[in-house]
Amino acid sequence: MRLSRYRLLAIGALLGLSAACVPQRAPSTRLVVAVQPTLTAAEVQEKARPLEQYLEQRLGPGVDVEIYVPLSQAGVVEALRFGQAHVAFMGPFAGLLAVERANAQLVLAEVREVIHDAQKTEATYYYSYWVVPKDSPYTALADLKGKRACFPSPISTSGYIGPMARLIELGLLPEPPEGQEVDPKAFFGQVLFAGGYGPCWEALKAGQVDVTVIAGDVPETLYREVLANTRVLEQQGPLPSHGVVVSPALQEPLRSKVIEALMGLGAPEYRSLMRQFISGLFVGFQKTDARAHLGMLQAYLRRTHIAFSERVEIGKGGGGEEEEEERTPRP
């Protein structure tokens, strides 16, 4: 039986009305969060599931959260620059590069358990100290010209960048010419990079070096052992903790919702989770910006001309300092 033209139109209208009555699922918004590559990618992805679930619950059903594990922090900078990552947990040096090169914004600073002089506190900054044995004949940094020094890492903010800037500030090292990094051997006779504050302390105790540096963000037992057996000659700081940066591609209102959700991770029940992705001293987050949080680091880098370098460290705990792999000159 052939249907009339009017009946076909009526059937079509009814079908269209039925389709319109079926609830349509709104497309989800993808939010990519980059975390520090402190473990293998598979391990981080597994450990990050509670973080992913937390963010999706806080941000609502319209947001699909994806945890991204970069091969390097330099890769995160590029991902932020091109909108491939929207949020990143970063160390201060890498975070500064993201601000300078990717037009990213630093929005949160890590509050961590640190020690200022002898006082344990919770803060977004800390200090580091030049120390010599208590029976050392040296009473000032100027006395150590031509002597032996130990540093934890060539890009440690507190263990090398800040101390080198302090030597320049005191006139003990010349500010390097454009295109060259500060050279500690222009002052010290021997320079050792031991891979951490603990090994440097062991070298000082063994008499292998004459001076080293200790920071207020190392484990408390190590810090108090060092300070109990040394004399402090100088200090530098304030030195910034880790932070959270966001890409310019993260727009409102989602941007503000993400920041508030991350602030919620300061609750005690999330502390052990976040210590896997920020630092072993994590307490919470505090709102800030790059000028307030990274200004001192930026000044240190202008004096020393030290380039960014990194390597992925497997199973890193504690405060979290990057070590050398590839060097990226700052603009």
CSV table of N, CA and C in Angstrom, one decimal, residues 137-215:
chain,number,residue,atom,x,y,z
A,137,PRO,N,88.6,25.4,61.0
A,137,PRO,CA,89.3,26.7,61.2
A,137,PRO,C,88.6,27.9,60.4
A,138,TYR,N,87.7,27.5,59.5
A,138,TYR,CA,87.1,28.5,58.6
A,138,TYR,C,85.9,29.2,59.3
A,139,THR,N,85.9,30.5,59.3
A,139,THR,CA,84.8,31.2,59.9
A,139,THR,C,83.9,32.0,59.0
A,140,ALA,N,84.3,32.1,57.7
A,140,ALA,CA,83.5,32.8,56.7
A,140,ALA,C,83.7,32.1,55.4
A,141,LEU,N,82.8,32.3,54.4
A,141,LEU,CA,82.9,31.7,53.1
A,141,LEU,C,84.2,32.2,52.4
A,142,ALA,N,84.6,33.4,52.7
A,142,ALA,CA,85.8,34.0,52.0
A,142,ALA,C,87.0,33.1,52.4
A,143,ASP,N,87.0,32.5,53.6
A,143,ASP,CA,88.1,31.7,54.0
A,143,ASP,C,88.3,30.4,53.2
A,144,LEU,N,87.2,30.0,52.4
A,144,LEU,CA,87.2,28.7,51.7
A,144,LEU,C,87.7,28.8,50.3
A,145,LYS,N,88.3,29.9,49.9
A,145,LYS,CA,88.9,30.0,48.5
A,145,LYS,C,90.0,29.0,48.4
A,146,GLY,N,89.8,28.2,47.3
A,146,GLY,CA,90.8,27.1,47.0
A,146,GLY,C,90.5,25.8,47.7
A,147,LYS,N,89.5,25.8,48.6
A,147,LYS,CA,89.2,24.6,49.4
A,147,LYS,C,88.2,23.7,48.6
A,148,ARG,N,87.8,22.6,49.3
A,148,ARG,CA,87.0,21.6,48.7
A,148,ARG,C,85.5,21.7,49.1
A,149,ALA,N,84.6,21.7,48.1
A,149,ALA,CA,83.2,21.8,48.4
A,149,ALA,C,82.3,20.7,47.8
A,150,CYS,N,81.2,20.4,48.5
A,150,CYS,CA,80.3,19.3,48.0
A,150,CYS,C,78.9,19.9,47.8
A,151,PHE,N,78.3,19.6,46.6
A,151,PHE,CA,77.0,20.0,46.3
A,151,PHE,C,76.1,18.8,45.9
A,152,PRO,N,74.8,18.8,46.2
A,152,PRO,CA,74.0,17.6,45.9
A,152,PRO,C,73.8,17.4,44.5
A,153,SER,N,73.6,18.5,43.7
A,153,SER,CA,73.2,18.3,42.3
A,153,SER,C,73.5,19.6,41.6
A,154,PRO,N,73.9,19.6,40.3
A,154,PRO,CA,74.2,20.8,39.6
A,154,PRO,C,73.0,21.7,39.2
A,155,ILE,N,71.7,21.2,39.4
A,155,ILE,CA,70.6,22.1,39.3
A,155,ILE,C,69.7,22.1,40.5
A,156,SER,N,70.2,21.7,41.6
A,156,SER,CA,69.4,21.8,42.8
A,156,SER,C,69.2,23.3,43.2
A,157,THR,N,68.0,23.7,43.3
A,157,THR,CA,67.7,25.1,43.6
A,157,THR,C,68.3,25.5,45.0
A,158,SER,N,68.1,24.7,46.0
A,158,SER,CA,68.6,25.0,47.3
A,158,SER,C,70.1,24.6,47.5
A,159,GLY,N,70.5,23.5,46.8
A,159,GLY,CA,71.9,23.0,47.1
A,159,GLY,C,72.9,23.5,46.1
A,160,TYR,N,72.5,24.2,45.1
A,160,TYR,CA,73.6,24.7,44.1
A,160,TYR,C,73.2,26.1,43.5
A,161,ILE,N,72.0,26.2,42.9
A,161,ILE,CA,71.7,27.5,42.3
A,161,ILE,C,71.7,28.7,43.3
A,162,GLY,N,71.0,28.5,44.4
A,162,GLY,CA,71.0,29.5,45.4
A,162,GLY,C,72.4,29.8,46.0
A,163,PRO,N,73.1,28.7,46.4
A,163,PRO,CA,74.5,28.9,46.9
A,163,PRO,C,75.4,29.6,45.9
A,164,MET,N,75.3,29.3,44.7
A,164,MET,CA,76.2,30.0,43.7
A,164,MET,C,75.8,31.4,43.6
A,165,ALA,N,74.5,31.7,43.6
A,165,ALA,CA,74.1,33.1,43.5
A,165,ALA,C,74.6,33.9,44.8
A,166,ARG,N,74.6,33.2,45.9
A,166,ARG,CA,75.1,33.9,47.1
A,166,ARG,C,76.6,34.2,47.0
A,167,LEU,N,77.4,33.3,46.4
A,167,LEU,CA,78.8,33.6,46.3
A,167,LEU,C,79.0,34.8,45.4
A,168,ILE,N,78.2,34.9,44.3
A,168,ILE,CA,78.3,36.1,43.4
A,168,ILE,C,77.9,37.3,44.2
A,169,GLU,N,76.8,37.2,44.9
A,169,GLU,CA,76.3,38.4,45.7
A,169,GLU,C,77.4,38.9,46.7
A,170,LEU,N,78.1,38.0,47.3
A,170,LEU,CA,79.2,38.3,48.2
A,170,LEU,C,80.5,38.8,47.6
A,171,GLY,N,80.5,38.7,46.2
A,171,GLY,CA,81.7,39.1,45.5
A,171,GLY,C,82.8,38.1,45.5
A,172,LEU,N,82.5,36.8,45.9
A,172,LEU,CA,83.5,35.7,45.9
A,172,LEU,C,83.6,35.0,44.5
A,173,LEU,N,82.6,35.1,43.7
A,173,LEU,CA,82.6,34.6,42.4
A,173,LEU,C,82.1,35.7,41.4
A,174,PRO,N,82.7,35.8,40.2
A,174,PRO,CA,82.3,36.8,39.2
A,174,PRO,C,81.0,36.3,38.6
A,175,GLU,N,80.1,37.3,38.3
A,175,GLU,CA,79.0,36.9,37.5
A,175,GLU,C,79.4,36.5,36.1
A,176,PRO,N,79.0,35.4,35.6
A,176,PRO,CA,79.5,34.9,34.3
A,176,PRO,C,79.0,35.7,33.1
A,177,PRO,N,79.8,35.8,32.0
A,177,PRO,CA,79.4,36.5,30.9
A,177,PRO,C,78.2,35.8,30.2
A,178,GLU,N,77.5,36.5,29.3
A,178,GLU,CA,76.3,36.0,28.6
A,178,GLU,C,76.7,34.8,27.9
A,179,GLY,N,75.9,33.7,28.0
A,179,GLY,CA,76.1,32.5,27.3
A,179,GLY,C,77.0,31.5,28.1
A,180,GLN,N,77.4,31.8,29.3
A,180,GLN,CA,78.2,30.9,30.1
A,180,GLN,C,77.6,30.8,31.5
A,181,GLU,N,77.7,29.6,32.1
A,181,GLU,CA,77.2,29.4,33.5
A,181,GLU,C,78.3,29.8,34.5
A,182,VAL,N,77.8,30.0,35.7
A,182,VAL,CA,78.7,30.2,36.8
A,182,VAL,C,79.6,29.0,37.0
A,183,ASP,N,80.9,29.3,37.3
A,183,ASP,CA,81.9,28.2,37.5
A,183,ASP,C,82.4,28.2,38.9
A,184,PRO,N,81.9,27.2,39.7
A,184,PRO,CA,82.3,27.2,41.1
A,184,PRO,C,83.8,27.0,41.3
A,185,LYS,N,84.5,26.4,40.3
A,185,LYS,CA,85.9,26.2,40.4
A,185,LYS,C,86.7,27.5,40.2
A,186,ALA,N,86.0,28.6,39.9
A,186,ALA,CA,86.7,29.9,40.0
A,186,ALA,C,86.9,30.4,41.4
A,187,PHE,N,86.3,29.7,42.4
A,187,PHE,CA,86.5,30.0,43.8
A,187,PHE,C,87.1,28.8,44.5
A,188,PHE,N,86.4,27.6,44.4
A,188,PHE,CA,86.8,26.4,45.1
A,188,PHE,C,87.9,25.7,44.4
A,189,GLY,N,88.8,25.0,45.1
A,189,GLY,CA,89.8,24.2,44.5
A,189,GLY,C,89.3,22.9,43.9
A,190,GLN,N,88.4,22.3,44.6
A,190,GLN,CA,87.8,21.0,44.2
A,190,GLN,C,86.3,21.1,44.4
A,191,VAL,N,85.5,20.6,43.4
A,191,VAL,CA,84.0,20.6,43.5
A,191,VAL,C,83.5,19.2,43.3
A,192,LEU,N,82.7,18.7,44.3
A,192,LEU,CA,82.1,17.4,44.2
A,192,LEU,C,80.6,17.5,44.1
A,193,PHE,N,80.0,16.8,43.1
A,193,PHE,CA,78.5,16.7,43.1
A,193,PHE,C,78.2,15.2,43.5
A,194,ALA,N,77.7,15.1,44.7
A,194,ALA,CA,77.5,13.8,45.4
A,194,ALA,C,76.2,13.1,45.1
A,195,GLY,N,75.2,13.8,44.5
A,195,GLY,CA,73.9,13.1,44.3
A,195,GLY,C,72.9,13.3,45.3
A,196,GLY,N,73.2,14.1,46.4
A,196,GLY,CA,72.2,14.3,47.4
A,196,GLY,C,72.8,14.9,48.6
A,197,TYR,N,72.0,15.4,49.5
A,197,TYR,CA,72.5,16.1,50.8
A,197,TYR,C,73.1,15.1,51.7
A,198,GLY,N,72.6,13.9,51.8
A,198,GLY,CA,73.1,12.8,52.7
A,198,GLY,C,74.6,12.5,52.3
A,199,PRO,N,74.8,12.2,51.0
A,199,PRO,CA,76.2,11.9,50.6
A,199,PRO,C,77.2,13.0,50.8
A,200,CYS,N,76.7,14.3,50.6
A,200,CYS,CA,77.6,15.4,50.9
A,200,CYS,C,77.9,15.5,52.4
A,201,TRP,N,76.9,15.2,53.3
A,201,TRP,CA,77.2,15.2,54.7
A,201,TRP,C,78.2,14.1,55.1
A,202,GLU,N,78.1,13.0,54.4
A,202,GLU,CA,79.0,11.9,54.7
A,202,GLU,C,80.4,12.3,54.2
A,203,ALA,N,80.5,13.0,53.1
A,203,ALA,CA,81.8,13.5,52.6
A,203,ALA,C,82.4,14.5,53.6
A,204,LEU,N,81.6,15.4,54.1
A,204,LEU,CA,82.1,16.4,55.1
A,204,LEU,C,82.6,15.7,56.4
A,205,LYS,N,81.8,14.7,56.9
A,205,LYS,CA,82.2,14.0,58.1
A,205,LYS,C,83.5,13.2,57.9
A,206,ALA,N,83.7,12.7,56.7
A,206,ALA,CA,84.9,11.9,56.4
A,206,ALA,C,86.1,12.8,56.1
A,207,GLY,N,85.9,14.1,56.1
A,207,GLY,CA,87.1,15.0,55.8
A,207,GLY,C,87.4,15.1,54.4
A,208,GLN,N,86.5,14.6,53.5
A,208,GLN,CA,86.8,14.6,52.0
A,208,GLN,C,86.6,16.0,51.4
A,209,VAL,N,85.8,16.8,52.1
A,209,VAL,CA,85.5,18.2,51.7
A,209,VAL,C,85.6,19.1,52.9
A,210,ASP,N,85.7,20.4,52.6
A,210,ASP,CA,85.8,21.4,53.7
A,210,ASP,C,84.5,22.1,54.0
A,211,VAL,N,83.5,22.1,53.1
A,211,VAL,CA,82.3,22.8,53.2
A,211,VAL,C,81.2,22.1,52.4
A,212,THR,N,80.0,22.1,52.8
A,212,THR,CA,78.9,21.6,52.0
A,212,THR,C,77.6,22.5,52.4
A,213,VAL,N,76.5,22.1,51.8
A,213,VAL,CA,75.2,22.8,52.0
A,213,VAL,C,74.2,21.9,52.5
A,214,ILE,N,73.3,22.3,53.4
A,214,ILE,CA,72.2,21.6,53.9
A,214,ILE,C,70.9,22.5,53.7
A,215,ALA,N,69.8,21.9,53.5
A,215,ALA,CA,68.6,22.6,53.2
A,215,ALA,C,67.5,22.3,54.2
